Amino acid sequence: MSETKLVDARDTFCPGPLMELITHMKQASVGDTIELLSTDEGSGADVPEWVNKVGHEMLSNEKIEGVWHIKVRKAK
Amino acid sequence: MKILVVGGGTGGTIVANNLARRLSGEIRAGKVKITMLSASDKHMYQPGLLYVAFGQMMPDELYRDQASLLESSVDFHVDPVEQFELDKNQVKTKSGKVHMYDVLVIATGSRIVPEQIPGLAEGAETFYSEAGAVKMFKRLREFQGGKIAVVVGVPHKCPIAPVEVIFSLNDYFKARGIREKVTIKYHYPIGRIHTIKEVATWAKPEFDRMGIEYETLFNVKEVDVKNKVVKSEEDTEYAYDLLIAIPPHRGMEVIEKNGLGEGGWIPTDRHKLTLNGHDNVYVVGDTTNLPVSKTGSAAHFEAEVISENISSIVKIGTPVRDYDGKVYCFIETGHDSATYAMFNYQNPPNLKPPSKPMHWFKMSYNKMYWTSVRGLL
Ligand SMILES: Cc1cc2nc3c(=O)[nH]c(=O)nc-3n(C[C@H](O)[C@H](O)[C@H](O)COP(=O)(O)OP(=O)(O)OC[C@H]3O[C@@H](n4cnc5c(N)ncnc54)[C@H](O)[C@@H]3O)c2cc1C
């Protein structure tokens, strides 16, 4: 069964939202979805750049009341 | 009240000593007892490993007897915990003993897991263990020129170390007079050269000045040890003569086996520092799942909050402080200068230009650490 996991990386400068996402992607199984929450302005662009380069699947990317909600599915 | 501290590293030692002082009256009156269980009778100053890897410190300088660092009222045993039975407020140890508690503090740290990346353990040097740091120094000393690749696993403790090792490599080969024969290439997992934006902005021109090559969005997938090629999940590769790795980490196996947290990282309230759903269980240091740097400094600031709160609960029945995410990291910028980054959940660091006095402050801190874990600083 694939799972959906929430990773709350709001208000963090180090390790930072993308590092947190990479950590959780490594722990996840193929098919799992991770929803990353981030207050870092750069996340809206940084995260899709990595996800696309490495070959995972971007499901959604939206900013709600100052917080990025980025959903990614582990593809490999 | 029985307070049980599991783990005798940076976080656990500061909690135990701080509590022993704050609650000395209650301990003397027999109302409070503090017990510590650890996996070793030695305490290692881990930041010293970076100096061992460059021949600037000897391994024996990194250790003290754990018992000598603790207040005499702390009942200390080398007997690692194997089972956490949180529903019964007790733990079971390797020797078979059962320890009951009213308040539990988990401070078991993290471990390196290079074996998670094929070829990394065999193919790469690392300074994240004593044996690794000594071996890395020997390799550096015999290195006469060629390509050095530095790669970074995720997650890792001491997030400043990847940048520091670059400055140290540059100074080390300059001092040997062979810097121009050595190519140094830095590989980093995300899209800039450091996860802290301010550190990345400051370090980039420094790397350019030193002639350091870099590739970002590089997550190590495997090492072809035979052909000396390191490959990334992003489908790039680099042929090296010497590979240096900051290995990926996990929390301790005992945390994973007891189902306390995926990857060994314990779900922790970011302000109260309690294990989610268990108000009498505190978590400190590397083993938390908090989005803060896995550093001795974070462990130290968390430990202060935890001890103040446990002590105030004993005295007035309520905690008094929240953790604000504070971290203070020295950044060694070579063998004779340094700067620092201080930040918390809300405020990013404001980096100052590196200076010699800051380097000497760090060198003094390498000694002052022992005073600091005793809770005297
Ligand atoms: C090369 C290097 C450089 C570093 N540089 C810096 C730096 O410049 N600044 C900085 O702030 N930090 C630095 N750090 C990081 C810092 O050392 C750690 O983040 C810090 O020690 C974490 O403290 P801790 O209490 O969580 O864990 P640790 O200090 O690792 O202690 C864990 C303790 O738990 C015990 N234990 C393990 N399993 C069990 C068990 N089952 N039962 C009981 N006890 C157990 C262990 O014996 C140990 O005593 C560096 C680390 C390395 C490796």
mmCIF file with all atom_site columns, N, CA and C in Angstrom, chain A residues 3 5 8-20 22-24 26-29 32 39-42 46 49-50 53-56 76, chain B residues 154-156 159 188-192 195-197 216-217 219-220 233-234 236 262-263 265 270 289-293 343-348:
data_model
loop_
_atom_site.group_PDB
_atom_site.id
_atom_site.type_symbol
_atom_site.label_atom_id
_atom_site.label_alt_id
_atom_site.label_comp_id
_atom_site.label_asym_id
_atom_site.label_entity_id
_atom_site.label_seq_id
_atom_site.pdbx_PDB_ins_code
_atom_site.Cartn_x
_atom_site.Cartn_y
_atom_site.Cartn_z
_atom_site.occupancy
_atom_site.B_iso_or_equiv
_atom_site.pdbx_formal_charge
_atom_site.auth_seq_id
_atom_site.auth_comp_id
_atom_site.auth_asym_id
_atom_site.auth_atom_id
_atom_site.pdbx_PDB_model_num
ATOM 1   N N  . GLU A 1 3   ? 1.712  5.142  0.688   1.00 0.00 ? 3   GLU A N  1
ATOM 2   C CA . GLU A 1 3   ? 1.316  6.018  1.790   1.00 0.00 ? 3   GLU A CA 1
ATOM 3   C C  . GLU A 1 3   ? 1.441  7.478  1.396   1.00 0.00 ? 3   GLU A C  1
ATOM 4   N N  . LYS A 1 5   ? 2.584  11.045 3.172   1.00 0.00 ? 5   LYS A N  1
ATOM 5   C CA . LYS A 1 5   ? 3.225  11.537 4.383   1.00 0.00 ? 5   LYS A CA 1
ATOM 6   C C  . LYS A 1 5   ? 3.352  13.051 4.345   1.00 0.00 ? 5   LYS A C  1
ATOM 7   N N  . ASP A 1 8   ? 6.665  18.573 7.599   1.00 0.00 ? 8   ASP A N  1
ATOM 8   C CA . ASP A 1 8   ? 6.496  19.979 7.977   1.00 0.00 ? 8   ASP A CA 1
ATOM 9   C C  . ASP A 1 8   ? 7.868  20.649 8.071   1.00 0.00 ? 8   ASP A C  1
ATOM 10  N N  . ALA A 1 9   ? 8.254  21.328 7.013   1.00 0.00 ? 9   ALA A N  1
ATOM 11  C CA . ALA A 1 9   ? 9.554  22.022 7.011   1.00 0.00 ? 9   ALA A CA 1
ATOM 12  C C  . ALA A 1 9   ? 9.349  23.538 7.028   1.00 0.00 ? 9   ALA A C  1
ATOM 13  N N  . ARG A 1 10  ? 8.271  23.958 7.701   1.00 0.00 ? 10  ARG A N  1
ATOM 14  C CA . ARG A 1 10  ? 8.065  25.406 7.843   1.00 0.00 ? 10  ARG A CA 1
ATOM 15  C C  . ARG A 1 10  ? 9.088  25.957 8.836   1.00 0.00 ? 10  ARG A C  1
ATOM 16  N N  . ASP A 1 11  ? 9.498  27.191 8.637   1.00 0.00 ? 11  ASP A N  1
ATOM 17  C CA . ASP A 1 11  ? 10.396 27.875 9.571   1.00 0.00 ? 11  ASP A CA 1
ATOM 18  C C  . ASP A 1 11  ? 11.653 27.073 9.864   1.00 0.00 ? 11  ASP A C  1
ATOM 19  N N  . THR A 1 12  ? 12.363 26.677 8.834   1.00 0.00 ? 12  THR A N  1
ATOM 20  C CA . THR A 1 12  ? 13.644 26.013 9.058   1.00 0.00 ? 12  THR A CA 1
ATOM 21  C C  . THR A 1 12  ? 14.670 26.538 8.052   1.00 0.00 ? 12  THR A C  1
ATOM 22  N N  . PHE A 1 13  ? 15.834 26.894 8.577   1.00 0.00 ? 13  PHE A N  1
ATOM 23  C CA . PHE A 1 13  ? 16.909 27.377 7.696   1.00 0.00 ? 13  PHE A CA 1
ATOM 24  C C  . PHE A 1 13  ? 17.928 26.279 7.446   1.00 0.00 ? 13  PHE A C  1
ATOM 25  N N  . CYS A 1 14  ? 18.036 25.341 8.380   1.00 0.00 ? 14  CYS A N  1
ATOM 26  C CA . CYS A 1 14  ? 19.004 24.266 8.237   1.00 0.00 ? 14  CYS A CA 1
ATOM 27  C C  . CYS A 1 14  ? 18.477 23.061 8.979   1.00 0.00 ? 14  CYS A C  1
ATOM 28  N N  . PRO A 1 15  ? 18.246 21.921 8.387   1.00 0.00 ? 15  PRO A N  1
ATOM 29  C CA . PRO A 1 15  ? 18.657 21.513 7.044   1.00 0.00 ? 15  PRO A CA 1
ATOM 30  C C  . PRO A 1 15  ? 17.866 22.134 5.888   1.00 0.00 ? 15  PRO A C  1
ATOM 31  N N  . GLY A 1 16  ? 16.727 22.723 6.090   1.00 0.00 ? 16  GLY A N  1
ATOM 32  C CA . GLY A 1 16  ? 15.997 23.356 4.989   1.00 0.00 ? 16  GLY A CA 1
ATOM 33  C C  . GLY A 1 16  ? 15.023 22.406 4.317   1.00 0.00 ? 16  GLY A C  1
ATOM 34  N N  . PRO A 1 17  ? 13.998 22.957 3.672   1.00 0.00 ? 17  PRO A N  1
ATOM 35  C CA . PRO A 1 17  ? 12.912 22.140 3.122   1.00 0.00 ? 17  PRO A CA 1
ATOM 36  C C  . PRO A 1 17  ? 13.343 21.103 2.087   1.00 0.00 ? 17  PRO A C  1
ATOM 37  N N  . LEU A 1 18  ? 14.228 21.480 1.156   1.00 0.00 ? 18  LEU A N  1
ATOM 38  C CA . LEU A 1 18  ? 14.592 20.491 0.123   1.00 0.00 ? 18  LEU A CA 1
ATOM 39  C C  . LEU A 1 18  ? 15.383 19.336 0.737   1.00 0.00 ? 18  LEU A C  1
ATOM 40  N N  . MET A 1 19  ? 16.288 19.639 1.670   1.00 0.00 ? 19  MET A N  1
ATOM 41  C CA . MET A 1 19  ? 17.039 18.569 2.362   1.00 0.00 ? 19  MET A CA 1
ATOM 42  C C  . MET A 1 19  ? 16.070 17.658 3.115   1.00 0.00 ? 19  MET A C  1
ATOM 43  N N  . GLU A 1 20  ? 15.065 18.254 3.759   1.00 0.00 ? 20  GLU A N  1
ATOM 44  C CA . GLU A 1 20  ? 14.070 17.448 4.481   1.00 0.00 ? 20  GLU A CA 1
ATOM 45  C C  . GLU A 1 20  ? 13.329 16.541 3.510   1.00 0.00 ? 20  GLU A C  1
ATOM 46  N N  . ILE A 1 22  ? 14.412 15.403 0.594   1.00 0.00 ? 22  ILE A N  1
ATOM 47  C CA . ILE A 1 22  ? 15.319 14.347 0.119   1.00 0.00 ? 22  ILE A CA 1
ATOM 48  C C  . ILE A 1 22  ? 15.425 13.239 1.183   1.00 0.00 ? 22  ILE A C  1
ATOM 49  N N  . THR A 1 23  ? 15.571 13.633 2.460   1.00 0.00 ? 23  THR A N  1
ATOM 50  C CA . THR A 1 23  ? 15.636 12.653 3.554   1.00 0.00 ? 23  THR A CA 1
ATOM 51  C C  . THR A 1 23  ? 14.409 11.745 3.519   1.00 0.00 ? 23  THR A C  1
ATOM 52  N N  . HIS A 1 24  ? 13.214 12.348 3.413   1.00 0.00 ? 24  HIS A N  1
ATOM 53  C CA . HIS A 1 24  ? 11.986 11.549 3.463   1.00 0.00 ? 24  HIS A CA 1
ATOM 54  C C  . HIS A 1 24  ? 11.775 10.739 2.185   1.00 0.00 ? 24  HIS A C  1
ATOM 55  N N  . LYS A 1 26  ? 14.116 9.325  0.537   1.00 0.00 ? 26  LYS A N  1
ATOM 56  C CA . LYS A 1 26  ? 14.975 8.138  0.671   1.00 0.00 ? 26  LYS A CA 1
ATOM 57  C C  . LYS A 1 26  ? 14.306 7.084  1.540   1.00 0.00 ? 26  LYS A C  1
ATOM 58  N N  . GLN A 1 27  ? 13.589 7.531  2.577   1.00 0.00 ? 27  GLN A N  1
ATOM 59  C CA . GLN A 1 27  ? 12.928 6.587  3.491   1.00 0.00 ? 27  GLN A CA 1
ATOM 60  C C  . GLN A 1 27  ? 11.654 5.994  2.887   1.00 0.00 ? 27  GLN A C  1
ATOM 61  N N  . ALA A 1 28  ? 11.054 6.702  1.901   1.00 0.00 ? 28  ALA A N  1
ATOM 62  C CA . ALA A 1 28  ? 9.761  6.277  1.365   1.00 0.00 ? 28  ALA A CA 1
ATOM 63  C C  . ALA A 1 28  ? 9.913  5.114  0.387   1.00 0.00 ? 28  ALA A C  1
ATOM 64  N N  . SER A 1 29  ? 8.778  4.480  0.051   1.00 0.00 ? 29  SER A N  1
ATOM 65  C CA . SER A 1 29  ? 8.779  3.416  -0.951  1.00 0.00 ? 29  SER A CA 1
ATOM 66  C C  . SER A 1 29  ? 8.272  4.002  -2.269  1.00 0.00 ? 29  SER A C  1
ATOM 67  N N  . ASP A 1 32  ? 4.874  6.068  -2.947  1.00 0.00 ? 32  ASP A N  1
ATOM 68  C CA . ASP A 1 32  ? 4.447  6.919  -1.818  1.00 0.00 ? 32  ASP A CA 1
ATOM 69  C C  . ASP A 1 32  ? 4.386  8.389  -2.242  1.00 0.00 ? 32  ASP A C  1
ATOM 70  N N  . THR A 1 39  ? 7.922  27.406 4.288   1.00 0.00 ? 39  THR A N  1
ATOM 71  C CA . THR A 1 39  ? 7.713  28.857 4.283   1.00 0.00 ? 39  THR A CA 1
ATOM 72  C C  . THR A 1 39  ? 8.874  29.555 3.568   1.00 0.00 ? 39  THR A C  1
ATOM 73  N N  . ASP A 1 40  ? 9.785  28.746 2.983   1.00 0.00 ? 40  ASP A N  1
ATOM 74  C CA . ASP A 1 40  ? 10.916 29.334 2.260   1.00 0.00 ? 40  ASP A CA 1
ATOM 75  C C  . ASP A 1 40  ? 10.444 29.744 0.861   1.00 0.00 ? 40  ASP A C  1
ATOM 76  N N  . GLU A 1 41  ? 10.589 31.030 0.579   1.00 0.00 ? 41  GLU A N  1
ATOM 77  C CA . GLU A 1 41  ? 10.127 31.583 -0.700  1.00 0.00 ? 41  GLU A CA 1
ATOM 78  C C  . GLU A 1 41  ? 10.674 30.785 -1.890  1.00 0.00 ? 41  GLU A C  1
ATOM 79  N N  . GLY A 1 42  ? 11.937 30.318 -1.777  1.00 0.00 ? 42  GLY A N  1
ATOM 80  C CA . GLY A 1 42  ? 12.582 29.622 -2.893  1.00 0.00 ? 42  GLY A CA 1
ATOM 81  C C  . GLY A 1 42  ? 12.003 28.243 -3.206  1.00 0.00 ? 42  GLY A C  1
ATOM 82  N N  . ASP A 1 46  ? 12.745 25.706 -6.260  1.00 0.00 ? 46  ASP A N  1
ATOM 83  C CA . ASP A 1 46  ? 13.858 24.774 -5.953  1.00 0.00 ? 46  ASP A CA 1
ATOM 84  C C  . ASP A 1 46  ? 13.408 23.323 -5.964  1.00 0.00 ? 46  ASP A C  1
ATOM 85  N N  . GLU A 1 49  ? 12.572 21.809 -9.374  1.00 0.00 ? 49  GLU A N  1
ATOM 86  C CA . GLU A 1 49  ? 13.816 21.663 -10.142 1.00 0.00 ? 49  GLU A CA 1
ATOM 87  C C  . GLU A 1 49  ? 14.482 20.329 -9.803  1.00 0.00 ? 49  GLU A C  1
ATOM 88  N N  . TRP A 1 50  ? 14.581 20.026 -8.493  1.00 0.00 ? 50  TRP A N  1
ATOM 89  C CA . TRP A 1 50  ? 15.211 18.765 -8.084  1.00 0.00 ? 50  TRP A CA 1
ATOM 90  C C  . TRP A 1 50  ? 14.347 17.571 -8.472  1.00 0.00 ? 50  TRP A C  1
ATOM 91  N N  . LYS A 1 53  ? 14.660 16.883 -12.083 1.00 0.00 ? 53  LYS A N  1
ATOM 92  C CA . LYS A 1 53  ? 15.985 16.423 -12.484 1.00 0.00 ? 53  LYS A CA 1
ATOM 93  C C  . LYS A 1 53  ? 16.201 14.964 -12.090 1.00 0.00 ? 53  LYS A C  1
ATOM 94  N N  . VAL A 1 54  ? 15.724 14.594 -10.890 1.00 0.00 ? 54  VAL A N  1
ATOM 95  C CA . VAL A 1 54  ? 15.998 13.241 -10.402 1.00 0.00 ? 54  VAL A CA 1
ATOM 96  C C  . VAL A 1 54  ? 14.983 12.241 -10.971 1.00 0.00 ? 54  VAL A C  1
ATOM 97  N N  . GLY A 1 55  ? 13.839 12.752 -11.456 1.00 0.00 ? 55  GLY A N  1
ATOM 98  C CA . GLY A 1 55  ? 12.872 11.865 -12.103 1.00 0.00 ? 55  GLY A CA 1
ATOM 99  C C  . GLY A 1 55  ? 11.752 11.364 -11.214 1.00 0.00 ? 55  GLY A C  1
ATOM 100 N N  . HIS A 1 56  ? 11.417 12.106 -10.127 1.00 0.00 ? 56  HIS A N  1
ATOM 101 C CA . HIS A 1 56  ? 10.206 11.795 -9.369  1.00 0.00 ? 56  HIS A CA 1
ATOM 102 C C  . HIS A 1 56  ? 9.054  12.569 -10.015 1.00 0.00 ? 56  HIS A C  1
ATOM 103 N N  . LYS A 1 76  ? 10.990 6.291  -8.347  1.00 0.00 ? 76  LYS A N  1
ATOM 104 C CA . LYS A 1 76  ? 12.030 5.270  -8.560  1.00 0.00 ? 76  LYS A CA 1
ATOM 105 C C  . LYS A 1 76  ? 12.834 5.024  -7.291  1.00 0.00 ? 76  LYS A C  1
ATOM 106 N N  . VAL B 2 154 ? 22.626 12.339 2.611   1.00 0.00 ? 154 VAL B N  1
ATOM 107 C CA . VAL B 2 154 ? 21.495 12.995 3.282   1.00 0.00 ? 154 VAL B CA 1
ATOM 108 C C  . VAL B 2 154 ? 20.704 11.953 4.059   1.00 0.00 ? 154 VAL B C  1
ATOM 109 N N  . PRO B 2 155 ? 20.289 12.276 5.334   1.00 0.00 ? 155 PRO B N  1
ATOM 110 C CA . PRO B 2 155 ? 20.673 13.461 6.098   1.00 0.00 ? 155 PRO B CA 1
ATOM 111 C C  . PRO B 2 155 ? 22.054 13.269 6.726   1.00 0.00 ? 155 PRO B C  1
ATOM 112 N N  . HIS B 2 156 ? 22.652 14.339 7.213   1.00 0.00 ? 156 HIS B N  1
ATOM 113 C CA . HIS B 2 156 ? 23.944 14.215 7.883   1.00 0.00 ? 156 HIS B CA 1
ATOM 114 C C  . HIS B 2 156 ? 24.020 15.178 9.053   1.00 0.00 ? 156 HIS B C  1
ATOM 115 N N  . PRO B 2 159 ? 26.034 20.092 9.506   1.00 0.00 ? 159 PRO B N  1
ATOM 116 C CA . PRO B 2 159 ? 25.855 20.517 8.108   1.00 0.00 ? 159 PRO B CA 1
ATOM 117 C C  . PRO B 2 159 ? 26.918 21.498 7.605   1.00 0.00 ? 159 PRO B C  1
ATOM 118 N N  . TYR B 2 188 ? 27.063 18.741 -4.064  1.00 0.00 ? 188 TYR B N  1
ATOM 119 C CA . TYR B 2 188 ? 26.107 19.038 -2.982  1.00 0.00 ? 188 TYR B CA 1
ATOM 120 C C  . TYR B 2 188 ? 24.689 18.647 -3.411  1.00 0.00 ? 188 TYR B C  1
ATOM 121 N N  . PRO B 2 189 ? 23.890 18.114 -2.475  1.00 0.00 ? 189 PRO B N  1
ATOM 122 C CA . PRO B 2 189 ? 22.582 17.534 -2.852  1.00 0.00 ? 189 PRO B CA 1
ATOM 123 C C  . PRO B 2 189 ? 21.551 18.511 -3.412  1.00 0.00 ? 189 PRO B C  1
ATOM 124 N N  . ILE B 2 190 ? 21.553 19.772 -2.963  1.00 0.00 ? 190 ILE B N  1
ATOM 125 C CA . ILE B 2 190 ? 20.499 20.682 -3.428  1.00 0.00 ? 190 ILE B CA 1
ATOM 126 C C  . ILE B 2 190 ? 21.073 21.685 -4.435  1.00 0.00 ? 190 ILE B C  1
ATOM 127 N N  . GLY B 2 191 ? 20.254 22.635 -4.870  1.00 0.00 ? 191 GLY B N  1
ATOM 128 C CA . GLY B 2 191 ? 20.624 23.486 -5.998  1.00 0.00 ? 191 GLY B CA 1
ATOM 129 C C  . GLY B 2 191 ? 21.552 24.654 -5.712  1.00 0.00 ? 191 GLY B C  1
ATOM 130 N N  . ARG B 2 192 ? 22.128 24.739 -4.526  1.00 0.00 ? 192 ARG B N  1
ATOM 131 C CA . ARG B 2 192 ? 23.169 25.736 -4.238  1.00 0.00 ? 192 ARG B CA 1
ATOM 132 C C  . ARG B 2 192 ? 24.215 25.061 -3.367  1.00 0.00 ? 192 ARG B C  1
ATOM 133 N N  . THR B 2 195 ? 22.954 24.463 2.184   1.00 0.00 ? 195 THR B N  1
ATOM 134 C CA . THR B 2 195 ? 21.513 24.544 2.418   1.00 0.00 ? 195 THR B CA 1
ATOM 135 C C  . THR B 2 195 ? 21.107 25.879 3.040   1.00 0.00 ? 195 THR B C  1
ATOM 136 N N  . ILE B 2 196 ? 21.988 26.480 3.867   1.00 0.00 ? 196 ILE B N  1
ATOM 137 C CA . ILE B 2 196 ? 21.674 27.805 4.410   1.00 0.00 ? 196 ILE B CA 1
ATOM 138 C C  . ILE B 2 196 ? 22.041 28.832 3.342   1.00 0.00 ? 196 ILE B C  1
ATOM 139 N N  . LYS B 2 197 ? 21.025 29.578 2.898   1.00 0.00 ? 197 LYS B N  1
ATOM 140 C CA . LYS B 2 197 ? 21.220 30.506 1.775   1.00 0.00 ? 197 LYS B CA 1
ATOM 141 C C  . LYS B 2 197 ? 22.391 31.461 2.038   1.00 0.00 ? 197 LYS B C  1
ATOM 142 N N  . THR B 2 216 ? 26.092 21.154 -8.159  1.00 0.00 ? 216 THR B N  1
ATOM 143 C CA . THR B 2 216 ? 24.974 21.081 -7.223  1.00 0.00 ? 216 THR B CA 1
ATOM 144 C C  . THR B 2 216 ? 23.934 20.108 -7.775  1.00 0.00 ? 216 THR B C  1
ATOM 145 N N  . LEU B 2 217 ? 22.887 19.827 -6.987  1.00 0.00 ? 217 LEU B N  1
ATOM 146 C CA . LEU B 2 217 ? 21.904 18.784 -7.328  1.00 0.00 ? 217 LEU B CA 1
ATOM 147 C C  . LEU B 2 217 ? 22.624 17.471 -7.633  1.00 0.00 ? 217 LEU B C  1
ATOM 148 N N  . ASN B 2 219 ? 23.124 13.961 -5.700  1.00 0.00 ? 219 ASN B N  1
ATOM 149 C CA . ASN B 2 219 ? 22.870 13.023 -4.602  1.00 0.00 ? 219 ASN B CA 1
ATOM 150 C C  . ASN B 2 219 ? 23.527 11.696 -4.954  1.00 0.00 ? 219 ASN B C  1
ATOM 151 N N  . VAL B 2 220 ? 24.467 11.273 -4.104  1.00 0.00 ? 220 VAL B N  1
ATOM 152 C CA . VAL B 2 220 ? 25.250 10.082 -4.438  1.00 0.00 ? 220 VAL B CA 1
ATOM 153 C C  . VAL B 2 220 ? 24.348 8.864  -4.560  1.00 0.00 ? 220 VAL B C  1
ATOM 154 N N  . GLU B 2 233 ? 22.161 10.328 -8.362  1.00 0.00 ? 233 GLU B N  1
ATOM 155 C CA . GLU B 2 233 ? 20.778 9.989  -8.697  1.00 0.00 ? 233 GLU B CA 1
ATOM 156 C C  . GLU B 2 233 ? 20.283 10.867 -9.835  1.00 0.00 ? 233 GLU B C  1
ATOM 157 N N  . GLU B 2 234 ? 20.955 11.981 -10.045 1.00 0.00 ? 234 GLU B N  1
ATOM 158 C CA . GLU B 2 234 ? 20.552 12.908 -11.100 1.00 0.00 ? 234 GLU B CA 1
ATOM 159 C C  . GLU B 2 234 ? 21.226 12.554 -12.431 1.00 0.00 ? 234 GLU B C  1
ATOM 160 N N  . THR B 2 236 ? 24.499 12.030 -13.259 1.00 0.00 ? 236 THR B N  1
ATOM 161 C CA . THR B 2 236 ? 25.797 12.578 -13.652 1.00 0.00 ? 236 THR B CA 1
ATOM 162 C C  . THR B 2 236 ? 26.863 11.724 -12.953 1.00 0.00 ? 236 THR B C  1
ATOM 163 N N  . GLU B 2 262 ? 10.624 6.549  12.331  1.00 0.00 ? 262 GLU B N  1
ATOM 164 C CA . GLU B 2 262 ? 11.137 6.057  11.059  1.00 0.00 ? 262 GLU B CA 1
ATOM 165 C C  . GLU B 2 262 ? 12.546 6.597  10.843  1.00 0.00 ? 262 GLU B C  1
ATOM 166 N N  . GLY B 2 263 ? 13.437 5.734  10.409  1.00 0.00 ? 263 GLY B N  1
ATOM 167 C CA . GLY B 2 263 ? 14.826 6.146  10.192  1.00 0.00 ? 263 GLY B CA 1
ATOM 168 C C  . GLY B 2 263 ? 15.575 6.376  11.505  1.00 0.00 ? 263 GLY B C  1
ATOM 169 N N  . TRP B 2 265 ? 14.564 8.533  13.679  1.00 0.00 ? 265 TRP B N  1
ATOM 170 C CA . TRP B 2 265 ? 14.314 9.938  14.046  1.00 0.00 ? 265 TRP B CA 1
ATOM 171 C C  . TRP B 2 265 ? 12.979 10.007 14.785  1.00 0.00 ? 265 TRP B C  1
ATOM 172 N N  . ARG B 2 270 ? 8.335  20.571 18.344  1.00 0.00 ? 270 ARG B N  1
ATOM 173 C CA . ARG B 2 270 ? 9.463  21.475 18.074  1.00 0.00 ? 270 ARG B CA 1
ATOM 174 C C  . ARG B 2 270 ? 9.683  22.541 19.137  1.00 0.00 ? 270 ARG B C  1
ATOM 175 N N  . ASN B 2 289 ? 13.390 14.359 15.240  1.00 0.00 ? 289 ASN B N  1
ATOM 176 C CA . ASN B 2 289 ? 13.096 14.546 13.808  1.00 0.00 ? 289 ASN B CA 1
ATOM 177 C C  . ASN B 2 289 ? 12.915 16.029 13.504  1.00 0.00 ? 289 ASN B C  1
ATOM 178 N N  . LEU B 2 290 ? 13.395 16.892 14.405  1.00 0.00 ? 290 LEU B N  1
ATOM 179 C CA . LEU B 2 290 ? 13.167 18.336 14.239  1.00 0.00 ? 290 LEU B CA 1
ATOM 180 C C  . LEU B 2 290 ? 13.880 18.859 12.996  1.00 0.00 ? 290 LEU B C  1
ATOM 181 N N  . PRO B 2 291 ? 13.278 19.862 12.361  1.00 0.00 ? 291 PRO B N  1
ATOM 182 C CA . PRO B 2 291 ? 13.968 20.460 11.210  1.00 0.00 ? 291 PRO B CA 1
ATOM 183 C C  . PRO B 2 291 ? 15.036 21.461 11.667  1.00 0.00 ? 291 PRO B C  1
ATOM 184 N N  . VAL B 2 292 ? 15.934 21.009 12.565  1.00 0.00 ? 292 VAL B N  1
ATOM 185 C CA . VAL B 2 292 ? 17.083 21.837 12.961  1.00 0.00 ? 292 VAL B CA 1
ATOM 186 C C  . VAL B 2 292 ? 18.352 21.024 12.714  1.00 0.00 ? 292 VAL B C  1
ATOM 187 N N  . SER B 2 293 ? 19.483 21.732 12.579  1.00 0.00 ? 293 SER B N  1
ATOM 188 C CA . SER B 2 293 ? 20.749 21.070 12.283  1.00 0.00 ? 293 SER B CA 1
ATOM 189 C C  . SER B 2 293 ? 21.078 20.023 13.345  1.00 0.00 ? 293 SER B C  1
ATOM 190 N N  . PHE B 2 343 ? 21.339 31.036 14.252  1.00 0.00 ? 343 PHE B N  1
ATOM 191 C CA . PHE B 2 343 ? 19.993 31.208 13.722  1.00 0.00 ? 343 PHE B CA 1
ATOM 192 C C  . PHE B 2 343 ? 19.007 30.440 14.589  1.00 0.00 ? 343 PHE B C  1
ATOM 193 N N  . ASN B 2 344 ? 17.704 30.719 14.389  1.00 0.00 ? 344 ASN B N  1
ATOM 194 C CA . ASN B 2 344 ? 16.672 29.927 15.057  1.00 0.00 ? 344 ASN B CA 1
ATOM 195 C C  . ASN B 2 344 ? 15.524 29.725 14.076  1.00 0.00 ? 344 ASN B C  1
ATOM 196 N N  . TYR B 2 345 ? 14.367 29.242 14.572  1.00 0.00 ? 345 TYR B N  1
ATOM 197 C CA . TYR B 2 345 ? 13.268 28.957 13.640  1.00 0.00 ? 345 TYR B CA 1
ATOM 198 C C  . TYR B 2 345 ? 12.874 30.194 12.833  1.00 0.00 ? 345 TYR B C  1
ATOM 199 N N  . GLN B 2 346 ? 12.989 31.374 13.436  1.00 0.00 ? 346 GLN B N  1
ATOM 200 C CA . GLN B 2 346 ? 12.453 32.583 12.796  1.00 0.00 ? 346 GLN B CA 1
ATOM 201 C C  . GLN B 2 346 ? 13.505 33.443 12.107  1.00 0.00 ? 346 GLN B C  1
ATOM 202 N N  . ASN B 2 347 ? 14.748 33.410 12.615  1.00 0.00 ? 347 ASN B N  1
ATOM 203 C CA . ASN B 2 347 ? 15.752 34.357 12.120  1.00 0.00 ? 347 ASN B CA 1
ATOM 204 C C  . ASN B 2 347 ? 16.907 33.660 11.425  1.00 0.00 ? 347 ASN B C  1
ATOM 205 N N  . PRO B 2 348 ? 17.160 34.005 10.149  1.00 0.00 ? 348 PRO B N  1
ATOM 206 C CA . PRO B 2 348 ? 18.293 33.393 9.444   1.00 0.00 ? 348 PRO B CA 1
ATOM 207 C C  . PRO B 2 348 ? 19.617 33.942 9.984   1.00 0.00 ? 348 PRO B C  1
#
